[in-house]
Amino acid sequence: MIRTVATTPFDGQKPGTSGLRKKVPVFQQPHYVENFVQSVFSSLEGYEGKTLVVGGDGRFYNREAIQVVLKMAAAAGFGRVMVGKGGILSTPAASCVIRKHKAFGGIILSASHNPGGPHGDFGIKYNIGAGGPAPEKITDAIFAATKTIHEYRIVEAADVDIDTLGTTTLAGMTVEVIDPVADYAELMAQLFDFGAIAKLFTGGFTMRFDAMSAVTGPYAKAILEGTLGAAPGTVVHGEPLPDFGGHHPDPNLVHAKDLYDLMMAEGAPDLGAASDGDGDRNLIIGRGRFVTPSDSLAMIAANMHLAPGYKAGIAGIARSMPTSGAADRVAEKLCIKCYETPTGWKFFGNLLDAGFATVCGEESAGTGSNHVREKDGLWAVLMWLNIIAVRGESVADIVRGHWATYGRNYYTRHDYEEVDASAADALVADLRARLAELPGQSFGGLTVERADDFAYHDPVDGSVTTSQGLRIFFSNGSRIVYRLSGTGTAGATLRVYIEQFEGDSSRQDLDPQSVLADLIALSRTLPDIPGRTGRSAPDVIT
Ligand code: VG1
Ligand code: CO
C-alpha cells in the first residue's frame, strides 16, 4: 500500500560538489531522507517502469537509507531496482551498473572520503542514466523541490532482504539484489592487459592496497588477489565497516600515513595504493616515491595507450581548474585538447559523452576515463599496474622520466578546515573584490600577471557556471587558487592550491613545500588568512 505523508520543506540546502552531505544525526531526523529522495524523484521525468540502481559505501545508516529508497522507488512507480548485495556498490561500480543495464539513473549513498559512524557523515547523490552525477540543471531542480515539498509517497511494507542474491518484488516493483563486484570486474578485464599484470605478480612484483575499511575491499580482493594473483594479504583493511574502523577513509598522506611510511621505508613493496570511502579516489605511491594526483593524471594520459582499452589513443584530457597544469603539457605534446572544468566530477560528464575527452582528473586524488562517468580509484591503480607491466620500469623511474620530458609542476594544496563560515565567505568576497587591482602589483619577487574568478563555459551544452574559484597568476607562470569546499559538513573549508613550473631537470626532485615556500607565504598574507580565520597554518597539506 502506498502512503502519502504530509511534510514541510526542509533546510533545502543545495546539493554540493557531490550530492547532499550532512552529519548522520541530520539524516536521522524524521522525514529527512524521505524529503530529499522525494525531491529527487519530483525533479525527474519519465522513469515509470524503468530501472533505478541503488547502493552505497556501507557506512553507518546505509542500510536504513536503502530501505527508504526502495520503498519510495516502488511508490514512485519505478519498474525495477538493482541493489548491491548488502547495500554495497562503490561509486564507480554504481556508474558501471547504471550504464551496462541502461538504467534510468541511480542513487548512491555515501559521503565519500568523509568519516563515517553514528557521529560521522552521510550523503545521498543522484546519478543520471549516462552513469554520472546529476548535472547542475537537475541539482538545481532538486534544490528547488526541497523548498516547496509538502508530501512524499512511500510504500508500507516490511524491509526488503538485500543480503540474498536474486529477485523479489515490492508492491509490484522488481527488486534485484546483485553481486556488487561482477559487472565492474568484467569491465576492468576488458580495459586492461590482465595477462601482463598477472605476469608481473608471478615475477615477484609486490604491492599493498589499503582499502581503508571502506567499499573497495571486496573489489580489490576479487581483482588483485583473485584474478591477477597478487599475494594474499596484498589488500589490507579489506572489509567494509560501518565506521571504517574509526579511520578517516581519505587516501592522502595524512590519513594513509601508515601506507606512506611503509612505502618510504627499507624493504617497501613495489607499489602502494589506497582508495577512499566510496572507491572513487586513488592514492599511488611507488617505492620511495609519492605520485601527486595531478602528476598521476598527466602520467596516465601520456601512457594509457599501453592499456588495451585505450590502444587507439586518447581524444582529449580534462582536468578540474585547481588541478595542476601537468596534464596540459601532455595534451600539447599529443596535439589534443586539455579542458579545464570546475571542481567536481559532474562537469566531466558532457565532455566524456561527447567524446571530447577520454581521461579526466582532479588534484583531489580522482582519476577516471570514459569507461564510466565517475572517477574510479581501482581503475587508476590497475592503469598504473598495466603501465608498469608494459614499460618494465618502476614508479620512480616513470615519474623521473616524465618530468625530464615534460617538466615538473610543483604543486601543493593547503586546507584550512572547519573555519568559521562567515569569516571564510568574507575572506573570499573581499579577495574577489580586489582581483581587478592585483595585476601589476608585486609581492616580494612575485608580480601578478592576471587574476580572475573562474567561470566555465561548457563547450557541449553551452551552460555557464560562475564563481568557481579565485585564480591569481604570476609572471613567472606560478599560480595560487582559492576556493571554498562544497563537501564539508561543519563550518567552511578553505582550500588554497599552489603551483609552480620547473623545466630544469636538475631542479625537479626537490621538496615541494620548500620550492613553493615563497608562494605559500604569500598565499597566507595576501587575503590575511591568519587575521581572518585565526589560523597560522593549514590543517591538512597534500
Ligand atoms: C572535493 C574535491 C573535489 C571532488 C569532491 C568529491 O570537493 O576537492 O575535487 O570532486 O570532493 O570527491 P570540495 O568541494 O570539498 O573541494 V569524493 O571522493 O565525493 O567523491
Ligand atoms: Co569519493
Coordinates of C-alpha atoms and ligand atoms in Angstrom, one line a residue:
M1 CA 0.0 0.0 0.0
I2 CA 1.3 3.5 -0.9
R3 CA 1.1 6.0 1.9
T4 CA 1.2 9.8 1.2
V5 CA 2.9 11.5 4.1
A6 CA 2.5 15.3 4.7
T7 CA 5.8 17.0 5.2
T8 CA 7.2 20.5 5.2
P9 CA 10.1 22.0 3.2
F10 CA 13.3 21.1 4.9
D11 CA 16.5 23.1 5.2
G12 CA 16.7 22.8 1.5
Q13 CA 20.5 23.1 1.2
K14 CA 21.8 22.9 -2.3
P15 CA 23.5 19.6 -3.1
G16 CA 27.2 20.5 -3.0
T17 CA 30.2 19.3 -5.1
S18 CA 29.0 15.8 -4.9
G19 CA 25.4 15.4 -3.7
L20 CA 23.9 16.2 -0.3
R21 CA 26.2 15.6 2.6
K22 CA 25.4 16.1 6.3
K23 CA 26.1 14.6 9.7
V24 CA 24.4 11.3 10.3
P25 CA 22.1 12.7 13.0
V26 CA 20.8 15.2 10.5
F27 CA 19.8 12.4 8.1
Q28 CA 18.3 10.5 11.1
Q29 CA 15.7 13.3 11.7
P30 CA 12.1 12.2 10.9
H31 CA 11.3 12.6 7.1
Y32 CA 14.8 13.9 6.2
V33 CA 15.9 11.1 3.9
E34 CA 12.3 10.8 2.6
N35 CA 12.2 14.6 1.8
F36 CA 15.4 14.5 -0.1
V37 CA 14.5 11.3 -2.1
Q38 CA 11.1 12.7 -2.9
S39 CA 12.7 16.0 -4.1
V40 CA 15.0 13.9 -6.4
F41 CA 12.1 11.9 -7.8
S42 CA 10.0 15.1 -8.3
S43 CA 12.8 16.6 -10.3
L44 CA 12.8 13.7 -12.8
E45 CA 10.5 12.7 -15.6
G46 CA 9.7 9.5 -17.4
Y47 CA 11.1 7.0 -15.0
E48 CA 7.9 5.0 -14.6
G49 CA 8.5 1.3 -15.2
K50 CA 12.3 1.9 -15.6
T51 CA 15.3 0.7 -13.6
L52 CA 16.9 2.5 -10.7
V53 CA 20.4 1.4 -9.4
V54 CA 20.9 1.7 -5.6
G55 CA 23.9 1.1 -3.4
G56 CA 26.4 2.8 -1.1
D57 CA 29.7 2.6 0.5
G58 CA 28.5 0.6 3.5
R59 CA 28.8 3.4 6.0
F60 CA 26.6 3.8 9.1
Y61 CA 22.9 4.4 8.0
N62 CA 23.5 2.9 4.6
R63 CA 21.0 0.1 5.2
E64 CA 18.3 2.2 6.7
A65 CA 18.5 4.8 3.8
I66 CA 18.4 2.0 1.2
Q67 CA 15.2 0.6 2.6
V68 CA 13.6 4.1 2.4
V69 CA 14.9 4.5 -1.2
L70 CA 13.4 1.0 -2.2
K71 CA 10.0 1.8 -0.7
M72 CA 9.9 5.3 -2.2
A73 CA 11.1 4.0 -5.7
A74 CA 8.2 1.5 -5.6
A75 CA 5.7 4.2 -4.6
A76 CA 7.1 6.5 -7.4
G77 CA 6.5 3.7 -10.0
F78 CA 10.0 2.5 -10.9
G79 CA 9.7 -0.9 -12.6
R80 CA 12.9 -2.3 -11.1
V81 CA 15.6 -1.5 -8.6
M82 CA 19.0 -3.2 -8.8
V83 CA 20.7 -3.0 -5.4
G84 CA 24.2 -4.2 -4.5
K85 CA 24.2 -7.2 -2.1
G86 CA 24.4 -5.9 1.5
G87 CA 23.7 -2.4 0.1
I88 CA 27.2 -2.3 -1.3
L89 CA 28.2 -0.6 -4.5
S90 CA 31.3 1.6 -4.9
T91 CA 30.6 4.8 -6.7
P92 CA 32.4 3.7 -10.0
A93 CA 30.7 0.3 -9.8
A94 CA 27.3 2.0 -9.5
S95 CA 28.1 4.1 -12.6
C96 CA 29.2 0.9 -14.4
V97 CA 25.9 -0.9 -13.5
I98 CA 23.8 2.1 -14.5
R99 CA 25.4 2.2 -17.9
K100 CA 25.6 -1.5 -18.5
H101 CA 22.0 -2.2 -17.6
K102 CA 20.7 1.0 -19.3
A103 CA 19.1 2.1 -16.0
F104 CA 17.2 5.4 -15.8
G105 CA 19.5 6.5 -13.1
G106 CA 20.9 5.6 -9.7
I107 CA 21.0 6.7 -6.1
I108 CA 24.4 6.4 -4.3
L109 CA 24.5 6.6 -0.5
S110 CA 27.9 7.9 0.5
A111 CA 29.8 10.8 2.0
S112 CA 32.9 9.7 0.1
H113 CA 36.1 10.3 2.0
N114 CA 34.4 11.9 5.0
P115 CA 34.4 9.9 8.2
G116 CA 31.5 7.5 9.0
G117 CA 29.8 6.1 12.0
P118 CA 26.9 7.4 14.2
H119 CA 28.5 10.8 14.5
G120 CA 30.2 10.8 11.1
D121 CA 28.9 11.9 7.8
F122 CA 26.3 10.5 5.4
G123 CA 25.3 11.5 1.9
I124 CA 22.9 10.9 -0.9
K125 CA 23.6 11.6 -4.6
Y126 CA 21.6 11.1 -7.7
N127 CA 23.3 9.9 -10.9
I128 CA 21.7 10.1 -14.4
G129 CA 21.3 7.4 -17.0
A130 CA 24.7 8.1 -18.5
G131 CA 26.1 7.0 -15.2
G132 CA 27.4 10.3 -13.9
P133 CA 26.5 12.7 -11.1
A134 CA 23.4 14.8 -11.9
P135 CA 24.4 18.0 -13.8
E136 CA 23.6 21.4 -12.3
K137 CA 20.3 21.6 -14.1
I138 CA 19.0 18.6 -12.1
T139 CA 20.7 19.5 -8.8
D140 CA 19.1 23.0 -9.1
A141 CA 15.7 21.4 -9.7
I142 CA 16.2 19.1 -6.6
F143 CA 17.2 22.2 -4.6
A144 CA 14.0 24.0 -5.7
A145 CA 11.9 21.0 -4.8
T146 CA 13.3 20.8 -1.3
K147 CA 12.0 24.3 -0.8
T148 CA 8.4 23.6 -1.8
I149 CA 7.9 19.9 -0.9
H150 CA 4.7 19.3 1.1
E151 CA 4.3 15.5 0.9
Y152 CA 6.1 12.3 -0.1
R153 CA 5.0 8.9 -1.1
I154 CA 6.2 5.6 0.3
V155 CA 5.1 2.0 0.2
E156 CA 4.2 0.5 3.6
A157 CA 5.9 -2.9 3.7
A158 CA 8.4 -4.9 5.6
D159 CA 12.0 -4.3 4.9
V160 CA 13.4 -6.0 1.8
D161 CA 16.1 -8.6 2.2
I162 CA 19.1 -7.1 0.5
D163 CA 21.5 -9.8 1.6
T164 CA 20.4 -12.6 -0.7
L165 CA 21.3 -12.5 -4.4
G166 CA 18.2 -12.8 -6.6
T167 CA 14.9 -11.2 -7.4
T168 CA 11.9 -10.3 -5.2
T169 CA 9.0 -7.9 -5.6
L170 CA 8.0 -4.9 -3.6
A171 CA 4.5 -3.5 -4.2
G172 CA 4.7 -4.5 -7.9
M173 CA 8.3 -3.3 -8.4
T174 CA 11.1 -5.8 -9.0
V175 CA 14.0 -5.8 -6.6
E176 CA 17.1 -7.4 -7.9
V177 CA 19.9 -8.0 -5.4
I178 CA 23.1 -8.1 -7.5
D179 CA 26.8 -9.1 -6.9
P180 CA 28.4 -5.6 -6.4
V181 CA 31.7 -6.7 -8.0
A182 CA 30.8 -8.8 -11.0
D183 CA 29.9 -6.1 -13.7
Y184 CA 32.7 -3.9 -12.6
A185 CA 35.3 -6.7 -12.6
E186 CA 34.2 -7.7 -16.1
L187 CA 34.7 -4.1 -17.4
M188 CA 38.2 -3.9 -15.9
A189 CA 39.1 -7.1 -17.6
Q190 CA 38.1 -5.6 -20.9
L191 CA 40.2 -2.4 -20.4
F192 CA 43.5 -3.7 -19.0
D193 CA 46.0 -6.3 -20.0
F194 CA 45.3 -8.7 -17.2
G195 CA 47.8 -11.2 -18.6
A196 CA 50.6 -8.8 -18.4
I197 CA 49.7 -7.7 -14.9
A198 CA 49.3 -11.3 -13.7
K199 CA 52.8 -12.0 -15.1
L200 CA 54.1 -9.0 -13.2
F201 CA 52.9 -10.5 -9.9
T202 CA 54.2 -14.0 -10.9
G203 CA 57.5 -12.4 -11.4
G204 CA 57.6 -11.2 -7.8
F205 CA 56.1 -7.7 -8.0
T206 CA 54.8 -6.8 -4.6
M207 CA 52.1 -4.4 -3.6
R208 CA 50.0 -3.1 -0.8
F209 CA 46.4 -1.9 -1.4
D210 CA 44.8 -0.2 1.6
A211 CA 41.0 -0.3 1.2
M212 CA 40.7 1.8 4.4
S213 CA 37.9 -0.5 5.7
A214 CA 35.7 1.1 3.1
V215 CA 34.0 -0.1 0.0
T216 CA 36.9 -1.0 -2.3
G217 CA 37.9 -4.0 -0.2
P218 CA 35.7 -6.6 -2.0
Y219 CA 36.6 -5.2 -5.4
A220 CA 40.4 -5.1 -4.8
K221 CA 40.4 -8.6 -3.2
A222 CA 38.5 -10.1 -6.1
I223 CA 40.5 -8.4 -8.8
L224 CA 44.0 -8.0 -7.4
E225 CA 44.3 -11.2 -5.3
G226 CA 41.6 -13.3 -7.0
T227 CA 42.0 -12.7 -10.7
L228 CA 45.5 -11.2 -11.0
G229 CA 47.3 -13.4 -8.5
A230 CA 48.7 -10.8 -6.2
A231 CA 49.8 -12.4 -2.9
P232 CA 47.1 -13.0 -0.3
G233 CA 47.3 -10.1 2.2
T234 CA 48.1 -7.6 -0.6
V235 CA 44.8 -5.9 0.2
V236 CA 44.7 -4.6 3.8
H237 CA 41.6 -3.2 5.7
G238 CA 39.6 -5.1 3.1
E239 CA 36.3 -5.4 5.0
P240 CA 33.9 -2.5 4.6
L241 CA 32.9 -1.4 8.1
P242 CA 30.1 1.0 9.0
D243 CA 32.5 3.3 10.8
F244 CA 35.5 2.5 8.6
G245 CA 37.2 1.1 11.7
G246 CA 37.3 4.6 13.2
H247 CA 39.6 5.8 10.4
H248 CA 39.1 8.7 8.1
P249 CA 38.8 7.0 4.6
D250 CA 40.6 9.7 2.7
P251 CA 43.6 8.3 0.8
N252 CA 46.0 11.2 1.3
L253 CA 49.4 11.4 3.0
V254 CA 47.8 12.4 6.3
H255 CA 45.1 9.7 6.6
A256 CA 47.1 7.0 4.8
K257 CA 50.2 7.8 6.7
D258 CA 51.0 4.1 7.6
L259 CA 51.0 3.3 3.9
Y260 CA 53.2 6.2 3.1
D261 CA 55.7 5.3 5.9
L262 CA 55.8 1.7 4.6
M263 CA 56.5 2.9 1.1
M264 CA 59.3 5.2 2.2
A265 CA 60.9 2.5 4.4
E266 CA 63.6 -0.1 3.7
G267 CA 62.0 -3.1 2.0
A268 CA 58.9 -1.3 0.8
P269 CA 56.7 -3.1 -1.8
D270 CA 56.9 -2.0 -5.4
L271 CA 53.6 -0.3 -5.3
G272 CA 51.4 1.2 -2.6
A273 CA 47.8 2.2 -3.3
A274 CA 44.7 3.2 -1.5
S275 CA 41.1 4.2 -2.2
D276 CA 38.5 6.3 -0.3
G277 CA 35.2 5.6 1.4
D278 CA 33.2 5.1 -1.8
G279 CA 36.0 3.9 -4.0
D280 CA 36.3 6.7 -6.5
R281 CA 39.6 8.2 -5.3
N282 CA 43.1 6.8 -5.5
L283 CA 46.5 7.2 -3.9
I284 CA 49.6 6.0 -5.8
I285 CA 52.9 5.6 -4.1
G286 CA 55.9 3.8 -5.7
R287 CA 58.8 2.5 -3.6
G288 CA 60.2 5.8 -2.1
R289 CA 58.1 7.9 -4.5
F290 CA 54.7 9.5 -3.9
V291 CA 52.9 10.5 -7.1
T292 CA 50.8 13.6 -6.7
P293 CA 47.3 13.1 -8.2
S294 CA 47.9 15.9 -10.7
D295 CA 51.1 14.2 -11.9
S296 CA 49.3 10.8 -11.9
L297 CA 46.7 12.2 -14.4
A298 CA 49.5 13.5 -16.6
M299 CA 51.5 10.3 -16.5
I300 CA 48.4 8.1 -17.1
A301 CA 47.4 10.3 -20.1
A302 CA 50.9 10.0 -21.5
N303 CA 50.9 6.2 -21.2
M304 CA 47.4 4.9 -21.3
H305 CA 47.6 3.8 -24.9
L306 CA 49.6 0.9 -23.4
A307 CA 46.4 -0.5 -22.0
P308 CA 44.3 -2.5 -24.5
G309 CA 41.1 -0.5 -23.8
Y310 CA 42.8 2.7 -24.9
K311 CA 45.2 1.5 -27.6
A312 CA 43.7 3.8 -30.2
G313 CA 44.9 6.7 -28.2
I314 CA 43.0 9.4 -26.4
A315 CA 40.8 12.1 -27.8
G316 CA 41.4 14.7 -25.1
I317 CA 42.1 15.3 -21.5
A318 CA 40.0 17.2 -18.9
R319 CA 41.1 18.4 -15.5
S320 CA 39.4 20.4 -12.8
M321 CA 40.7 24.0 -12.7
P322 CA 42.7 23.7 -9.4
T323 CA 44.4 20.6 -10.8
S324 CA 48.0 21.3 -11.9
G325 CA 48.9 22.1 -15.5
A326 CA 51.0 18.9 -15.8
A327 CA 48.3 17.3 -18.0
D328 CA 48.2 20.3 -20.3
R329 CA 51.8 19.6 -21.2
V330 CA 51.0 16.1 -22.2
A331 CA 48.0 17.2 -24.2
E332 CA 50.2 19.7 -26.0
K333 CA 52.6 17.0 -27.0
L334 CA 49.9 14.7 -28.1
C335 CA 48.3 17.6 -30.1
I336 CA 44.9 17.1 -28.3
K337 CA 42.9 19.5 -26.1
C338 CA 43.0 19.8 -22.4
Y339 CA 39.7 21.1 -21.0
E340 CA 39.6 23.0 -17.7
T341 CA 36.4 22.5 -15.7
P342 CA 35.1 23.5 -12.3
T343 CA 35.7 21.2 -9.3
G344 CA 33.5 18.1 -9.2
W345 CA 33.1 15.1 -11.5
K346 CA 29.7 16.2 -12.8
F347 CA 31.4 18.7 -15.1
F348 CA 33.3 16.0 -17.0
G349 CA 30.1 14.2 -18.0
N350 CA 29.3 16.2 -21.1
L351 CA 32.9 16.1 -22.3
L352 CA 33.1 12.3 -21.9
D353 CA 29.6 11.8 -23.5
A354 CA 30.6 14.0 -26.5
G355 CA 33.9 12.2 -27.0
F356 CA 35.9 15.4 -26.4
A357 CA 37.8 13.8 -23.5
T358 CA 38.9 10.3 -22.8
V359 CA 40.6 10.8 -19.5
C360 CA 39.8 13.2 -16.6
G361 CA 41.3 14.0 -13.3
E362 CA 41.3 16.2 -10.2
E363 CA 44.0 17.1 -7.8
S364 CA 41.9 15.6 -5.0
A365 CA 43.0 12.1 -6.0
G366 CA 40.4 11.5 -8.6
T367 CA 41.2 10.0 -12.0
G368 CA 39.0 8.2 -14.5
S369 CA 38.1 7.7 -18.1
N370 CA 35.2 7.3 -20.4
H371 CA 34.6 3.7 -19.2
V372 CA 32.2 5.1 -16.5
R373 CA 31.0 8.6 -15.5
E374 CA 32.7 8.7 -12.1
K375 CA 36.2 8.9 -11.0
D376 CA 37.5 5.4 -10.3
G377 CA 40.1 4.5 -7.7
L378 CA 40.8 0.9 -8.6
W379 CA 40.8 1.8 -12.3
A380 CA 43.7 4.2 -11.7
V381 CA 45.6 1.5 -9.7
L382 CA 45.0 -1.1 -12.5
M383 CA 46.1 1.5 -15.0
W384 CA 49.4 2.1 -13.2
L385 CA 49.9 -1.7 -12.9
N386 CA 49.3 -2.0 -16.6
I387 CA 51.8 0.8 -17.4
I388 CA 54.4 -0.7 -15.1
A389 CA 53.9 -4.1 -16.6
V390 CA 54.3 -3.0 -20.2
R391 CA 57.1 -0.5 -19.6
G392 CA 59.0 -2.7 -17.2
E393 CA 60.0 0.3 -15.1
S394 CA 59.5 1.2 -11.5
V395 CA 57.1 4.0 -10.5
A396 CA 60.1 6.2 -9.5
D397 CA 61.7 5.7 -13.0
I398 CA 58.4 6.5 -14.8
V399 CA 58.0 9.7 -12.7
R400 CA 61.5 10.9 -13.2
G401 CA 61.3 10.2 -16.9
H402 CA 58.1 12.1 -17.2
W403 CA 59.5 15.2 -15.5
A404 CA 62.6 15.1 -17.7
T405 CA 60.3 15.1 -20.8
Y406 CA 57.6 17.4 -19.8
G407 CA 59.0 19.4 -16.8
R408 CA 57.6 19.3 -13.3
N409 CA 54.6 21.2 -12.0
Y410 CA 55.5 21.6 -8.3
Y411 CA 52.2 21.5 -6.5
T412 CA 50.6 21.6 -3.1
R413 CA 47.1 22.1 -1.6
H414 CA 46.7 23.7 1.8
D415 CA 43.3 23.1 3.5
Y416 CA 42.0 25.2 6.4
E417 CA 39.2 23.1 7.8
E418 CA 36.2 24.0 10.0
V419 CA 36.8 27.7 9.6
D420 CA 34.0 30.0 10.7
A421 CA 31.7 30.0 7.7
S422 CA 31.1 33.8 7.6
A423 CA 34.8 34.6 8.1
A424 CA 35.5 32.3 5.1
D425 CA 32.8 33.8 3.0
A426 CA 34.1 37.3 3.8
L427 CA 37.7 36.4 3.0
V428 CA 36.7 35.1 -0.4
A429 CA 34.3 38.0 -1.1
D430 CA 37.0 40.6 -0.2
L431 CA 39.6 38.9 -2.2
R432 CA 37.2 38.7 -5.2
A433 CA 36.6 42.5 -4.9
R434 CA 40.4 43.0 -5.0
L435 CA 41.1 40.9 -8.1
A436 CA 40.9 43.7 -10.6
E437 CA 43.5 45.8 -8.8
L438 CA 46.0 42.9 -8.4
P439 CA 47.6 42.7 -11.9
G440 CA 50.9 44.6 -11.9
Q441 CA 51.3 44.5 -8.2
S442 CA 54.5 42.9 -6.8
F443 CA 54.8 40.9 -3.6
G444 CA 58.4 40.1 -2.8
G445 CA 59.7 38.9 -6.1
L446 CA 56.3 37.8 -7.4
T447 CA 54.4 40.0 -9.8
V448 CA 50.7 39.3 -10.5
E449 CA 50.1 39.0 -14.2
R450 CA 46.3 38.4 -14.1
A451 CA 43.6 37.4 -11.6
D452 CA 40.1 36.2 -12.1
D453 CA 37.1 34.3 -10.7
F454 CA 36.9 31.1 -12.7
A455 CA 33.8 30.7 -14.9
Y456 CA 33.2 27.7 -17.0
H457 CA 31.5 27.7 -20.4
D458 CA 30.5 24.1 -21.1
P459 CA 31.5 23.5 -24.8
V460 CA 28.9 20.8 -25.2
D461 CA 25.7 22.3 -23.9
G462 CA 26.7 26.0 -23.6
S463 CA 25.9 26.3 -19.9
V464 CA 27.8 28.7 -17.8
T465 CA 28.9 28.1 -14.3
T466 CA 30.4 31.1 -12.4
S467 CA 32.3 31.7 -9.2
Q468 CA 34.3 28.5 -9.2
G469 CA 37.5 29.7 -7.6
L470 CA 39.7 32.8 -7.4
R471 CA 42.9 32.5 -9.6
I472 CA 46.0 34.6 -9.3
F473 CA 48.6 34.1 -12.0
F474 CA 52.1 35.4 -11.6
S475 CA 54.5 36.5 -14.3
N476 CA 56.8 33.5 -13.7
G477 CA 54.0 31.1 -14.5
S478 CA 53.1 30.3 -10.9
R479 CA 49.6 30.3 -9.6
I480 CA 47.6 30.5 -6.4
V481 CA 43.9 29.4 -6.4
Y482 CA 41.4 29.9 -3.6
R483 CA 38.0 28.2 -3.2
L484 CA 35.6 27.0 -0.6
S485 CA 34.9 23.3 -0.3
G486 CA 31.4 22.1 -1.3
T487 CA 31.6 18.8 0.5
G488 CA 32.3 19.7 4.2
T489 CA 29.6 19.2 6.9
A490 CA 31.0 21.5 9.6
G491 CA 31.9 25.2 9.1
A492 CA 33.8 26.1 6.0
T493 CA 36.9 24.6 4.4
L494 CA 39.1 27.0 2.6
R495 CA 41.3 25.3 0.0
V496 CA 44.4 27.0 -1.3
Y497 CA 46.1 25.5 -4.3
I498 CA 49.7 26.5 -5.1
E499 CA 51.7 25.6 -8.2
Q500 CA 55.0 26.5 -9.9
F501 CA 56.5 25.0 -13.0
E502 CA 60.1 23.8 -13.2
G503 CA 61.7 22.9 -16.5
D504 CA 65.2 22.4 -15.4
S505 CA 65.8 18.7 -14.8
S506 CA 68.5 19.3 -12.2
R507 CA 65.9 21.1 -10.0
Q508 CA 62.9 18.6 -10.4
D509 CA 63.5 16.4 -7.4
L510 CA 63.2 18.8 -4.5
D511 CA 60.7 19.1 -1.7
P512 CA 57.6 20.8 -2.9
Q513 CA 57.0 22.7 0.3
S514 CA 60.4 24.2 0.2
V515 CA 60.3 25.0 -3.5
L516 CA 56.9 26.7 -3.1
A517 CA 57.8 28.4 0.2
D518 CA 57.5 32.0 -1.1
L519 CA 54.2 31.3 -2.8
I520 CA 52.9 29.5 0.3
A521 CA 53.8 32.5 2.5
L522 CA 52.1 34.9 0.1
S523 CA 49.0 32.6 -0.1
R524 CA 48.5 33.3 3.6
T525 CA 49.3 37.0 3.7
L526 CA 47.5 38.1 0.5
P527 CA 44.0 37.5 1.9
D528 CA 45.2 37.7 5.5
I529 CA 44.2 34.1 6.4
P530 CA 45.7 34.3 9.9
G531 CA 43.9 37.5 10.8
R532 CA 40.6 36.4 9.4
T533 CA 40.4 32.8 10.4
G534 CA 42.7 32.7 13.4
R535 CA 44.8 30.0 11.6
S536 CA 48.5 30.5 11.2
A537 CA 48.9 27.2 9.3
P538 CA 46.7 24.8 7.4
D539 CA 45.1 21.7 8.9
V540 CA 45.9 19.4 6.0
I541 CA 48.7 19.7 3.4
T542 CA 48.5 17.5 0.4
Ligands
VG1_1 C1 36.2 17.7 -3.0 C2 37.3 17.7 -4.0 C3 36.8 17.5 -5.4 C4 35.9 16.3 -5.5 C5 34.9 16.2 -4.4 C6 34.1 14.9 -4.4 O1 35.3 18.7 -3.2 O2 38.0 18.9 -3.9 O3 37.8 17.5 -6.4 O4 35.3 16.2 -6.8 O5 35.5 16.4 -3.1 O6 35.0 13.9 -4.1 P1 35.3 20.1 -2.4 O7 34.2 20.9 -2.9 O8 35.3 19.7 -0.9 O9 36.7 20.7 -2.7 V1 34.5 12.5 -3.3 O10 35.7 11.3 -3.5 O11 33.0 12.7 -3.3 O12 33.6 11.7 -4.2
CO2 CO 34.9 9.5 -3.0

